Amino acid sequence: SQELEQSPQSLIVQEGKNLTINCTSSKTLYGLYWYKQKYGEGLIFLMMLQKGGEEKSHEKITAKLDEKKQQSSLHITASQPSHAGIYLCGAGGTQGGSEKLVFGKGTKLTVNP
Amino acid sequence: EAQVTQNPRYLITVTGKKLTVTCSQNMNHEYMSWYRQDPGLGLRQIYYSMNVEVTDKGDVPEGYKVSRKEKRNFPLILESPSPNQTSLYFCASSLRGSRGYTFGSGTRLTVV
């Protein structure tokens, strides 16, 4: 079965700093999803990537999927306290569908003012 | 407002007492799924459903049951809860071929 490894497990940054979170898959990614979770709350969808080399941005968050479709990165520019939370990557099945989504264990981000 | 609603948000129960966690979505989504989240283990899929009367096991289905009699509802049933089922549970739904799940706010279950 597909496994996703996220790094780092936790990250503490000063407000205004840039940061990157990585997600590496044991198999080719047919659909890669990034979610954000506030502690103990539900997950909020951020972005979905499907094509090798694809890059998407939303406000100050940019996600990329490498050409080989086995690794994705999430980059936050000029971090703010509102970016704090747990970031999870999820991968769909062989068809890229979301019905059988598996997740990485998450990266806990703390942004100090 | 488009959403996935889970109830209850918090539940403390005793070992062996049957319980149901309800999940309802108002977006006419075909796919629905249940996950549990545990420290150090992340999110793990329990069951999922691709449409009415179609359900399948996820990665950790033991001790759980589900049903999908209506498109909008996907209850999670614990026939005989045990302490190792203490966890944070999430229901989620998705439109076929779409960009991923919409998650509920979670149900924190404690089995003593």
PDB file of C-alpha atoms in Angstrom, chain A residues 1-2 9 32-33 35 37-48 50 56 86 88 96-106, chain B residues 9 31-33 35 37 40-45 48-50 57-59 88 90 94-95 97-106 108:
ATOM      1  CA  SER A   1       0.000   0.000   0.000  1.00  0.00           C
ATOM      2  CA  GLN A   2       1.045   3.590  -0.512  1.00  0.00           C
ATOM      3  CA  GLN A   9       7.610  16.337  11.888  1.00  0.00           C
ATOM      4  CA  LEU A  32      -1.590  14.724  -4.136  1.00  0.00           C
ATOM      5  CA  TYR A  33      -3.624  16.774  -1.682  1.00  0.00           C
ATOM      6  CA  TYR A  35      -4.644  19.947   3.984  1.00  0.00           C
ATOM      7  CA  GLN A  37      -5.639  21.208  10.443  1.00  0.00           C
ATOM      8  CA  LYS A  38      -6.043  23.367  13.496  1.00  0.00           C
ATOM      9  CA  TYR A  39      -5.435  21.313  16.643  1.00  0.00           C
ATOM     10  CA  GLY A  40      -8.338  18.916  17.270  1.00  0.00           C
ATOM     11  CA  GLU A  41     -10.401  20.331  14.437  1.00  0.00           C
ATOM     12  CA  GLY A  42     -11.306  19.217  10.959  1.00  0.00           C
ATOM     13  CA  LEU A  43      -9.083  19.400   7.923  1.00  0.00           C
ATOM     14  CA  ILE A  44      -9.229  22.289   5.514  1.00  0.00           C
ATOM     15  CA  PHE A  45      -8.411  21.580   1.881  1.00  0.00           C
ATOM     16  CA  LEU A  46      -5.555  23.700   0.531  1.00  0.00           C
ATOM     17  CA  MET A  47      -4.529  22.382  -2.878  1.00  0.00           C
ATOM     18  CA  MET A  48      -4.497  19.397  -5.168  1.00  0.00           C
ATOM     19  CA  GLN A  50      -1.899  15.895 -10.312  1.00  0.00           C
ATOM     20  CA  LYS A  56      -0.146  25.904  -7.456  1.00  0.00           C
ATOM     21  CA  ILE A  86      -0.746  20.811  11.270  1.00  0.00           C
ATOM     22  CA  LEU A  88      -0.983  16.982   6.047  1.00  0.00           C
ATOM     23  CA  GLY A  96      -6.039   9.632  -8.334  1.00  0.00           C
ATOM     24  CA  GLY A  97      -9.475   9.499  -6.844  1.00  0.00           C
ATOM     25  CA  SER A  98     -10.157  10.777  -3.400  1.00  0.00           C
ATOM     26  CA  GLU A  99     -12.193   7.795  -2.266  1.00  0.00           C
ATOM     27  CA  LYS A 100      -9.220   5.966  -0.810  1.00  0.00           C
ATOM     28  CA  LEU A 101      -7.072   8.771   0.465  1.00  0.00           C
ATOM     29  CA  VAL A 102      -4.051   7.956   2.609  1.00  0.00           C
ATOM     30  CA  PHE A 103      -2.287  10.613   4.643  1.00  0.00           C
ATOM     31  CA  GLY A 104       1.140  11.420   5.927  1.00  0.00           C
ATOM     32  CA  LYS A 105       1.502  11.822   9.689  1.00  0.00           C
ATOM     33  CA  GLY A 106       1.572  15.570   9.444  1.00  0.00           C
TER      34      GLY A 106
ATOM     35  CA  ARG B   9     -18.592  16.293  19.006  1.00  0.00           C
ATOM     36  CA  TYR B  31     -18.034   9.526  -1.764  1.00  0.00           C
ATOM     37  CA  MET B  32     -18.013   9.422   2.001  1.00  0.00           C
ATOM     38  CA  SER B  33     -15.380   8.149   4.364  1.00  0.00           C
ATOM     39  CA  TYR B  35     -11.060   8.309   9.472  1.00  0.00           C
ATOM     40  CA  GLN B  37      -6.672  10.197  14.039  1.00  0.00           C
ATOM     41  CA  GLY B  40       1.983   9.307  16.119  1.00  0.00           C
ATOM     42  CA  LEU B  41      -0.191   7.332  13.714  1.00  0.00           C
ATOM     43  CA  GLY B  42      -1.843  10.145  11.811  1.00  0.00           C
ATOM     44  CA  LEU B  43      -5.102   9.771   9.926  1.00  0.00           C
ATOM     45  CA  ARG B  44      -6.153   6.260   9.048  1.00  0.00           C
ATOM     46  CA  GLN B  45      -9.138   5.330   6.926  1.00  0.00           C
ATOM     47  CA  TYR B  48     -15.399   4.441   2.736  1.00  0.00           C
ATOM     48  CA  SER B  49     -18.419   4.477   0.480  1.00  0.00           C
ATOM     49  CA  MET B  50     -18.536   5.261  -3.204  1.00  0.00           C
ATOM     50  CA  LYS B  57     -13.001  -1.383   4.124  1.00  0.00           C
ATOM     51  CA  GLY B  58     -10.222   1.069   4.650  1.00  0.00           C
ATOM     52  CA  ASP B  59      -7.012   0.353   6.499  1.00  0.00           C
ATOM     53  CA  LEU B  88     -10.575  11.497  17.214  1.00  0.00           C
ATOM     54  CA  PHE B  90     -13.531  12.410  11.169  1.00  0.00           C
ATOM     55  CA  SER B  94     -16.234  14.162  -1.813  1.00  0.00           C
ATOM     56  CA  LEU B  95     -17.740  14.678  -5.221  1.00  0.00           C
ATOM     57  CA  GLY B  97     -13.620  12.945  -9.556  1.00  0.00           C
ATOM     58  CA  SER B  98     -13.178  16.075  -7.486  1.00  0.00           C
ATOM     59  CA  ARG B  99     -10.309  17.560  -5.610  1.00  0.00           C
ATOM     60  CA  GLY B 100     -10.476  15.815  -2.281  1.00  0.00           C
ATOM     61  CA  TYR B 101     -12.621  15.513   0.763  1.00  0.00           C
ATOM     62  CA  THR B 102     -14.560  18.036   2.789  1.00  0.00           C
ATOM     63  CA  PHE B 103     -14.118  17.094   6.436  1.00  0.00           C
ATOM     64  CA  GLY B 104     -16.435  17.326   9.399  1.00  0.00           C
ATOM     65  CA  SER B 105     -15.317  18.949  12.638  1.00  0.00           C
ATOM     66  CA  GLY B 106     -14.526  15.672  14.340  1.00  0.00           C
ATOM     67  CA  ARG B 108     -13.636  12.925  20.141  1.00  0.00           C
TER      68      ARG B 108
END
